[in-house]
Tab-separated table of C-alpha atoms in Angstrom:
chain	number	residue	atom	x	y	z
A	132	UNK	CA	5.301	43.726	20.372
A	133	UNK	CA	3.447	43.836	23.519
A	134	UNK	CA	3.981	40.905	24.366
A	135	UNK	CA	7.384	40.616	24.005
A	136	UNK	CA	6.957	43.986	26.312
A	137	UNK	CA	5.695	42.668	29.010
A	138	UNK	CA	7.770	39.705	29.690
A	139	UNK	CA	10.746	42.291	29.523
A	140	UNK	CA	8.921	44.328	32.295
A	141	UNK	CA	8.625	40.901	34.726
A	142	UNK	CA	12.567	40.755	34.991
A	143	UNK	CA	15.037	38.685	36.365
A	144	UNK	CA	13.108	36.994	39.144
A	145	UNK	CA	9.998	35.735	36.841
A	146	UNK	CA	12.281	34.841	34.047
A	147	UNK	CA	13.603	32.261	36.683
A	148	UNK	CA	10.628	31.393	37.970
A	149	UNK	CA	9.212	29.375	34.271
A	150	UNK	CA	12.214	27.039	34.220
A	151	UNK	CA	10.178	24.745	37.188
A	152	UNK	CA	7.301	25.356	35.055
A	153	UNK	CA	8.812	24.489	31.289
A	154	UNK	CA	10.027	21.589	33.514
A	155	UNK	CA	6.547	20.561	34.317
A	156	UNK	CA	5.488	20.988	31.162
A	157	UNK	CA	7.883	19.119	29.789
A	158	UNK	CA	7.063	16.200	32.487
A	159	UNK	CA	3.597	16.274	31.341
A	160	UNK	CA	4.504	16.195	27.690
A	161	UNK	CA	6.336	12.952	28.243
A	162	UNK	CA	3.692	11.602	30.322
A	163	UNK	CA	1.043	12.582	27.633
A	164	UNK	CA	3.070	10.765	24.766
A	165	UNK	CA	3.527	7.844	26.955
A	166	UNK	CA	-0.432	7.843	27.041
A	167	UNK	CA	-0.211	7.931	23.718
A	168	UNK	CA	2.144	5.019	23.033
A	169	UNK	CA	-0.314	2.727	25.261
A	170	UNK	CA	-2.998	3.833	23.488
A	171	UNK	CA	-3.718	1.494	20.398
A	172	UNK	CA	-5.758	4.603	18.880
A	173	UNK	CA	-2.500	6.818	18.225
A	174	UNK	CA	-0.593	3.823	17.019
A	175	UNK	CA	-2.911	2.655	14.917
A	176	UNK	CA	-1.551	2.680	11.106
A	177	UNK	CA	-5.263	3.229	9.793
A	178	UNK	CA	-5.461	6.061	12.106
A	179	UNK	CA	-3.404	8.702	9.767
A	180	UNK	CA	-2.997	7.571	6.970
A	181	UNK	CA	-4.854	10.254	4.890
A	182	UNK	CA	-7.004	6.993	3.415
A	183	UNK	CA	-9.055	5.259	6.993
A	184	UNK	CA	-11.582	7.357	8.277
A	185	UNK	CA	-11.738	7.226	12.332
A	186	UNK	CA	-15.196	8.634	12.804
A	187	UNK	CA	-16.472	5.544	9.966
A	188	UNK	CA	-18.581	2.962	12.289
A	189	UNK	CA	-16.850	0.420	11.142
A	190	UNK	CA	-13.241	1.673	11.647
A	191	UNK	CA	-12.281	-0.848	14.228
A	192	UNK	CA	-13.908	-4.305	12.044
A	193	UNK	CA	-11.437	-3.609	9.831
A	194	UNK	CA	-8.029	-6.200	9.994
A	195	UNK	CA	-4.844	-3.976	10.067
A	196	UNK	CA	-2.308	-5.130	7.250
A	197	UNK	CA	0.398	-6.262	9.557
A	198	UNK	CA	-1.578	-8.221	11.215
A	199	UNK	CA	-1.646	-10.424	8.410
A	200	UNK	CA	1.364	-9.503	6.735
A	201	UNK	CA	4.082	-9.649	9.547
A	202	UNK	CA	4.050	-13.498	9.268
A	203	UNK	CA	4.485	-13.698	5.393
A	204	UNK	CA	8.081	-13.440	3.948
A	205	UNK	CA	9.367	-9.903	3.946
A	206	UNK	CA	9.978	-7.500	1.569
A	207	UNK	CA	11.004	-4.113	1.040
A	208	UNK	CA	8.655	-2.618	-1.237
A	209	UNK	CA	4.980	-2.609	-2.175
A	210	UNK	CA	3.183	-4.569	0.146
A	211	UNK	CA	6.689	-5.799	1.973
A	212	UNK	CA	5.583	-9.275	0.878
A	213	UNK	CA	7.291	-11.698	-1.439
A	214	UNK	CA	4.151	-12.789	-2.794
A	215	UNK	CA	5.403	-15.579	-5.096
A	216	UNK	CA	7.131	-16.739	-2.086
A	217	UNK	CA	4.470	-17.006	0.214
A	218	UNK	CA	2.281	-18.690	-2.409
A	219	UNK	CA	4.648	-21.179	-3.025
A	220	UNK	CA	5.353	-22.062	0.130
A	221	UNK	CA	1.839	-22.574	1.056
A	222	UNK	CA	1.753	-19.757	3.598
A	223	UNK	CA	-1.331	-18.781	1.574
A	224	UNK	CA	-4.036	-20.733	-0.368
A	225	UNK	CA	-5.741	-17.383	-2.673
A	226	UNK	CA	-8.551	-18.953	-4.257
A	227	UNK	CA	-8.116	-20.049	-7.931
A	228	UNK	CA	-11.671	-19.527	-9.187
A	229	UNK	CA	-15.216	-19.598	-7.912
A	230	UNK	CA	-17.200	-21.110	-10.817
A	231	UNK	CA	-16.160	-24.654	-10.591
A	232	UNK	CA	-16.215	-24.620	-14.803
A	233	UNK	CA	-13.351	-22.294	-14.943
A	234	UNK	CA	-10.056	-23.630	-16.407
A	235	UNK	CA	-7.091	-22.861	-14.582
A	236	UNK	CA	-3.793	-22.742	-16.857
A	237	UNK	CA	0.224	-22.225	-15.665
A	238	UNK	CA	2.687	-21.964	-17.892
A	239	UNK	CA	6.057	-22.327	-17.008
A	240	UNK	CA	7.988	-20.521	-19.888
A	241	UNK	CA	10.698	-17.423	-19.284
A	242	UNK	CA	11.338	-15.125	-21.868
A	243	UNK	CA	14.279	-13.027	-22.222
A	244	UNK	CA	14.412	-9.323	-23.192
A	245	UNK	CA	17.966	-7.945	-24.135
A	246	UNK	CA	16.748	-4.196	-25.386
A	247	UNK	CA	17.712	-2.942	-22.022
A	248	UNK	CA	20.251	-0.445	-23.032
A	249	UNK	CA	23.171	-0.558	-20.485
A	250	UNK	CA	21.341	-2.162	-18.187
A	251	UNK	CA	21.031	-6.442	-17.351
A	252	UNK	CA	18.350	-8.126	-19.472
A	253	UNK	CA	14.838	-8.768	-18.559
A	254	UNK	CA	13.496	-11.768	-17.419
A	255	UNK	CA	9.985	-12.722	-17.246
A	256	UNK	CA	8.811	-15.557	-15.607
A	257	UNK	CA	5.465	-17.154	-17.002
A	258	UNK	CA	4.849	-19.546	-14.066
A	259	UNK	CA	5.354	-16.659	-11.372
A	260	UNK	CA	2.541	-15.146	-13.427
A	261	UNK	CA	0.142	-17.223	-14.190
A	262	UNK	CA	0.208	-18.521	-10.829
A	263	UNK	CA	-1.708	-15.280	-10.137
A	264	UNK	CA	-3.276	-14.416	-13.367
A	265	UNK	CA	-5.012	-15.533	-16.436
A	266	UNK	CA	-3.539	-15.740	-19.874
A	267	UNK	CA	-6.254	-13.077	-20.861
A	268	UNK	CA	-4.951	-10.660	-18.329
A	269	UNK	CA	-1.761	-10.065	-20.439
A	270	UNK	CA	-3.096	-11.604	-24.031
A	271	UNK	CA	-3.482	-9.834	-26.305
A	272	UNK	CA	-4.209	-7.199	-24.695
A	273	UNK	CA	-1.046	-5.703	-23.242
A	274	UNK	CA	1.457	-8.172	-24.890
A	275	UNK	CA	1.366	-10.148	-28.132
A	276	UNK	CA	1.838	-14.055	-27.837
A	277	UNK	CA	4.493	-13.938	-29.974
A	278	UNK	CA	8.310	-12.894	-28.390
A	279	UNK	CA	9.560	-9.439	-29.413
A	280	UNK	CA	6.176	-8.675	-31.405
A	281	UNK	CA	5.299	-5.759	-28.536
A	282	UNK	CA	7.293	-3.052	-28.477
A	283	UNK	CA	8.400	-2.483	-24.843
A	284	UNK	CA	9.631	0.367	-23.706
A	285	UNK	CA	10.704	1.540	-19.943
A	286	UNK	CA	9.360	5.035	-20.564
A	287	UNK	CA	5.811	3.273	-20.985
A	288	UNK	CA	6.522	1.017	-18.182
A	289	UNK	CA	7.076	4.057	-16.252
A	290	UNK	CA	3.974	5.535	-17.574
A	291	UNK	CA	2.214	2.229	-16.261
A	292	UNK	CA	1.708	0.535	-19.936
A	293	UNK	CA	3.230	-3.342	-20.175
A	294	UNK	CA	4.977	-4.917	-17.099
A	295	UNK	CA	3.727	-1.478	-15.530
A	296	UNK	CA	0.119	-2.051	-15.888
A	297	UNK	CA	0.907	-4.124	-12.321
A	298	UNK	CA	4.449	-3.227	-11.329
A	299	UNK	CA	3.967	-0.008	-9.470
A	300	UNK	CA	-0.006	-0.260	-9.111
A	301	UNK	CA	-0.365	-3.845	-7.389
A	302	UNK	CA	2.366	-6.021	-8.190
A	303	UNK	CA	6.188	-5.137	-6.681
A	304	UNK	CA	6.948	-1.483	-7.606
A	305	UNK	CA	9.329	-0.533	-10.313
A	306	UNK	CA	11.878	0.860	-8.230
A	307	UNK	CA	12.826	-2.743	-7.916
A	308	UNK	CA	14.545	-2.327	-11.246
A	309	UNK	CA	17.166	-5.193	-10.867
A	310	UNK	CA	14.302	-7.506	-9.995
A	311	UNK	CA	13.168	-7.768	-13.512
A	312	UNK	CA	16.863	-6.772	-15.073
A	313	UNK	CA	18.463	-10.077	-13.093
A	314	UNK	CA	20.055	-11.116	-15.935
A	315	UNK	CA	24.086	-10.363	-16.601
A	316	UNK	CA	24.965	-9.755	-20.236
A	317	UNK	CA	28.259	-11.001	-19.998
A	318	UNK	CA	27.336	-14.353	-18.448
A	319	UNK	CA	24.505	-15.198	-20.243
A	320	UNK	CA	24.939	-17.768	-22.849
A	321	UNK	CA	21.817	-18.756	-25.267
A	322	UNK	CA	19.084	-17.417	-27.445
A	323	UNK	CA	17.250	-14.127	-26.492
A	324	UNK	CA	13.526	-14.415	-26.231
A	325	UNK	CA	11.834	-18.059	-24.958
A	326	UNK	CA	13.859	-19.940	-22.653
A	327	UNK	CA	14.181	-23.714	-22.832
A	328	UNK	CA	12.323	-24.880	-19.829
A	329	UNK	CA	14.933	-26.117	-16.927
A	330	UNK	CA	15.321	-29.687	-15.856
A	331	UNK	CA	15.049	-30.573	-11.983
B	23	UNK	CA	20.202	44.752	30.130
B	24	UNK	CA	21.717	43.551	27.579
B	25	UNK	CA	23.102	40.584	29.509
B	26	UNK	CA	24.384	37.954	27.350
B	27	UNK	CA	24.051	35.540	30.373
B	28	UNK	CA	20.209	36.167	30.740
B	29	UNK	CA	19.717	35.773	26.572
B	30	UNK	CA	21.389	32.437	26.701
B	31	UNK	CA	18.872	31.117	29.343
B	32	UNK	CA	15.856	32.111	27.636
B	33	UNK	CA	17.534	30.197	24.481
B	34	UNK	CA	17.592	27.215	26.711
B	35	UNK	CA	14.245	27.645	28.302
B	36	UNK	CA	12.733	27.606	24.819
B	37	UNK	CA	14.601	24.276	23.718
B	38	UNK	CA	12.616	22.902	26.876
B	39	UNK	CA	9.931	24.359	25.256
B	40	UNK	CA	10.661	22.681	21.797
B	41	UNK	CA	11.905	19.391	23.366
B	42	UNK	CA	8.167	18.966	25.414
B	43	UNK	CA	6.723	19.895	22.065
B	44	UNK	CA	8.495	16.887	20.021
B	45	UNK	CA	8.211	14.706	22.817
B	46	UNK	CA	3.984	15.259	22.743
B	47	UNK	CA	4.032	14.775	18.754
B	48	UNK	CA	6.730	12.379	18.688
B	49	UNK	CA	4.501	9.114	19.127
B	50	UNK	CA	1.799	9.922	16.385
B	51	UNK	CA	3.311	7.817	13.650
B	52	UNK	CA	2.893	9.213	10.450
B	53	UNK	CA	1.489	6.402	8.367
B	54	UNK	CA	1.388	5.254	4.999
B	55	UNK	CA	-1.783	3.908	3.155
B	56	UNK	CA	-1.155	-0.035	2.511
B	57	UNK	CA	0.046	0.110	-1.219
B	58	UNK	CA	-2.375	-0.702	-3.759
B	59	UNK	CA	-5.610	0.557	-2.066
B	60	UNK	CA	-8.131	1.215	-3.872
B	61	UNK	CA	-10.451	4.788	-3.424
B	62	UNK	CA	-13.712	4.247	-4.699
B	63	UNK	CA	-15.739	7.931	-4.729
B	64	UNK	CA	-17.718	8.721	-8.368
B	65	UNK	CA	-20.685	8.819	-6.478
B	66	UNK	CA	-20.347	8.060	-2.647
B	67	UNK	CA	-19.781	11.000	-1.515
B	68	UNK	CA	-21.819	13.043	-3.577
B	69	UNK	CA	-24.893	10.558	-2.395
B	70	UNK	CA	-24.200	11.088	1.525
B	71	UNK	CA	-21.503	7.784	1.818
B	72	UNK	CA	-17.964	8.030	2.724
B	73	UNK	CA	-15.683	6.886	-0.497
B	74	UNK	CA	-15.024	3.194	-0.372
B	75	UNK	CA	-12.000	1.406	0.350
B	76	UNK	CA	-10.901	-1.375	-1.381
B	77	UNK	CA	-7.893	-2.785	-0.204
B	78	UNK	CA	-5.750	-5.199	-2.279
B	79	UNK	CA	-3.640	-6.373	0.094
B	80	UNK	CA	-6.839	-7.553	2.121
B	81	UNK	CA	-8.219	-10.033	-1.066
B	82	UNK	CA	-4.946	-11.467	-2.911
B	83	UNK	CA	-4.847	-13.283	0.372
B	84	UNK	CA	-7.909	-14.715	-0.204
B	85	UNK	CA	-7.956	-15.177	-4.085
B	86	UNK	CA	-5.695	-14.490	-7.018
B	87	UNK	CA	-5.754	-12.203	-9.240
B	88	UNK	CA	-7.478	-14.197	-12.202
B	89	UNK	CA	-10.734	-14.402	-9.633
B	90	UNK	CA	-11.484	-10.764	-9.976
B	91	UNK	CA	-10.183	-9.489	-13.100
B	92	UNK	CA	-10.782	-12.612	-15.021
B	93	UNK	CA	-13.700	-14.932	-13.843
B	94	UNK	CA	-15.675	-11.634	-12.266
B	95	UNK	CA	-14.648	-9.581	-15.039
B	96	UNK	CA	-12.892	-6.530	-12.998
B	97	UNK	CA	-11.380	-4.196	-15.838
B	98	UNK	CA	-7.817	-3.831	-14.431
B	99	UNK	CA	-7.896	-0.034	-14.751
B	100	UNK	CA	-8.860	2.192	-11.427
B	101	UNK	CA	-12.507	4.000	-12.721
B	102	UNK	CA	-12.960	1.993	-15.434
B	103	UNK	CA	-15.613	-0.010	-14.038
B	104	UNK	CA	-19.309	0.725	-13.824
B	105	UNK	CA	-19.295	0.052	-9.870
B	106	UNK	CA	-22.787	1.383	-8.499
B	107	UNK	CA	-24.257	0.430	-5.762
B	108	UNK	CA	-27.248	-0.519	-8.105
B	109	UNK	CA	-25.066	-2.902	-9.770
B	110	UNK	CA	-23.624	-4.107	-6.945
B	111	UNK	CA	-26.963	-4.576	-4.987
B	112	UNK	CA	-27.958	-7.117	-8.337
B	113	UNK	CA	-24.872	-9.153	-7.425
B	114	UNK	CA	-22.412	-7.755	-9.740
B	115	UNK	CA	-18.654	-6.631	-8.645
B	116	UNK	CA	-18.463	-6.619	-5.249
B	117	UNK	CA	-21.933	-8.346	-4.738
B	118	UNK	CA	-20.703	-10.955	-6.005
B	119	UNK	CA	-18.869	-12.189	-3.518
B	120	UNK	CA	-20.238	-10.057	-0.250
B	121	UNK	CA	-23.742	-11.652	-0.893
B	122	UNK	CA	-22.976	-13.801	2.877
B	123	UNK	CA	-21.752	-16.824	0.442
B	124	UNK	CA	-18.361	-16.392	-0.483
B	125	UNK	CA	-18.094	-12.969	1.940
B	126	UNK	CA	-20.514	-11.098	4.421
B	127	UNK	CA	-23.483	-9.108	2.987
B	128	UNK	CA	-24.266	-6.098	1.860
B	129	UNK	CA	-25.667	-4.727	5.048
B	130	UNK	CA	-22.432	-3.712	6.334
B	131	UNK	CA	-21.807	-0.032	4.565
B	132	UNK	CA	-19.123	1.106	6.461
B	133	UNK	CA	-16.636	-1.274	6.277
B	134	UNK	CA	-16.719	-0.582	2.621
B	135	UNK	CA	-17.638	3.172	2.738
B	136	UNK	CA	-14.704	3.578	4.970
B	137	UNK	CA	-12.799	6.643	3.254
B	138	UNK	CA	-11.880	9.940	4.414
B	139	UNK	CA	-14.346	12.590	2.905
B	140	UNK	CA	-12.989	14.102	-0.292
B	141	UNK	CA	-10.987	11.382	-1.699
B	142	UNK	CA	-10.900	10.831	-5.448
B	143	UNK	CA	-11.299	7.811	-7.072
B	144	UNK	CA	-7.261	6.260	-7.551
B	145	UNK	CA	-4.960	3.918	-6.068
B	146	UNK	CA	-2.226	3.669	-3.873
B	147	UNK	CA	1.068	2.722	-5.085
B	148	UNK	CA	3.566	4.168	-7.652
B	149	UNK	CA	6.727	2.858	-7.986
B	150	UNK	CA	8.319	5.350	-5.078
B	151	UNK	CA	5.504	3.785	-2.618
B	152	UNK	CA	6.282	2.374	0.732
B	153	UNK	CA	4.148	-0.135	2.603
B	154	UNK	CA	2.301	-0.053	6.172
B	155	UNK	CA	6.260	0.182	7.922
B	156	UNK	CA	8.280	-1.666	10.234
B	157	UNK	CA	7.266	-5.320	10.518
């Protein structure tokens, strides 16, 4: 209340007089932010993003992700990388093992899951997989090596059980729901479950 | 006193007001953590270290999955390893690899203990999450 007082009491004349000075202010606040935009601090990603602390000594050591990312095909979730992509193409070499004894396996097998309600079916891809993982990583842990044996279900994939153990933690995020229901009903032709492997 | 001219005026001097306002704020991007970084924090903070940070995106660069959570033996469930700094100091998790062979040594705390105070122990992601933004 007083306040709102007094600025009644300096009338006409001072209420003109703050326009050159909002004006100023206003001059400044543009000049500030374009201090800001120069300054890699403020438009650094690690900066705010409720995880990087800026006081940590080693806060500037660390890479930024698009620095690495940027040049890797893009996506639109997760990481906005197509990983299987960029492994394929040879954009990057991840490390298969580190004990020289290990044994590396890919298997190149789909499977096809048609419980999808009115959605397309399911298709999972072994070779994208194992490319990444380990047999053990899914067997028999989270799925049975034996089509339609697990019972799948997209409320536990939501709860981040099966395909959502990764999808939605590490792996592309299930938002991506056609990614994994690619397949159209009405023009698939074949058996449900393991795919006969394709011919190149 | 009343004079509608004079109330529309200080209307408009206080949108200057509010337009210097968002033009100050305007370049602070409001970031996202990089999806699937991990918090690390049973015992960091509660022993004097920030939480750790490990990032995903950072590694799967570097080595596929099957290295960590199949050769090293990485449970793949956030917490449900037994990740002390004791263990890792004997060269298990982490010191396995940042043992200045395969990654630089243990000597470096803070770009591992790299967390904002008061983090819990979780991971980035969900299937809503975004990623680091436009690039």
């Amino acid at each position: 209340m007083m306040a709102t007082a007094t600025i009644r009491s300096g009338g006409p004349q001072r209420r003109e007089g703050r326009l050159p000075l909002l004006l100023l202010m206003w001059l400044v606040g543009g000049l500030l932010s374009m201090v800001h935009f120069v300054d890699a601090y403020a438009a650094d990603v690690f900066a705010n993003d409720g995880l990087h602390d800026p006081q940590g000594p080693a806060f500037m050591e660390l890479q930024r992700p698009a620095e690495a990312l940027a040049v890797l095909p893009a996506d639109t979730a997760g990481n906005k990388v197509l990983w299987v992509k960029a492994l394929r193409d040879g954009l990057i070499k991840p490390r298969t093992n580190i004990m020289p004894e290990t044994k590396i396996q890919i298997l190149d097998m789909d499977i096809i899951f048609s419980n999808t309600g009115d959605n397309d079916f399911v298709r999972f891809p072994h070779r994208a997989h194992t490319e990444w993982l380990d047999c053990a990583n899914c067997h028999e842990e989270i799925f049975k090596t034996k089509f339609g044996a697990t019972p799948i279900k997209m409320s536990a994939i939501l709860e981040g059980k099966f395909c959502g153990k990764c999808h939605g933690a590490v792996a592309f995020p299930l938002s991506e729901c056609a990614r994994c229901h690619s397949v159209k009903p009405a023009s698939f032709r074949g058996q449900f479950g393991v795919q006969p492997v394709e011919k190149k | 006193m009343c004079n509608p001219l004079k109330k529309n005026k200080k209307q408009f001097s206080s949108l200057w007001s509010v337009l210097g306002i968002v033009l100050i704020l305007m370049p602070f991007p409001s970031a996202m953590a990089e999806y699937a970084d991990v918090i690390l924090n049973k015992n960091a903070e509660k022993e004097g270290m920030r939480p750790v940070i490990y990032p995903h995106w950072f590694h799967r660069i570097r080595f596929r999955c099957k290295v960590c959570h199949h050769e090293l033996g990485f449970k793949m469930q956030v917490g449900g390893n037994d990740i002390t700094m004791a263990n890792i100091l004997d060269g298990k998790y982490c010191g396995m690899c940042h043992n200045d062979e395969v990654a630089w040594g243990l000597e470096h705390c803070h770009r591992c203990h790299s967390g904002l105070p008061g983090l819990p122990t979780s991971i980035k992601g969900g299937d809503k999450a975004g990623g680091p933004g436009d690039y």
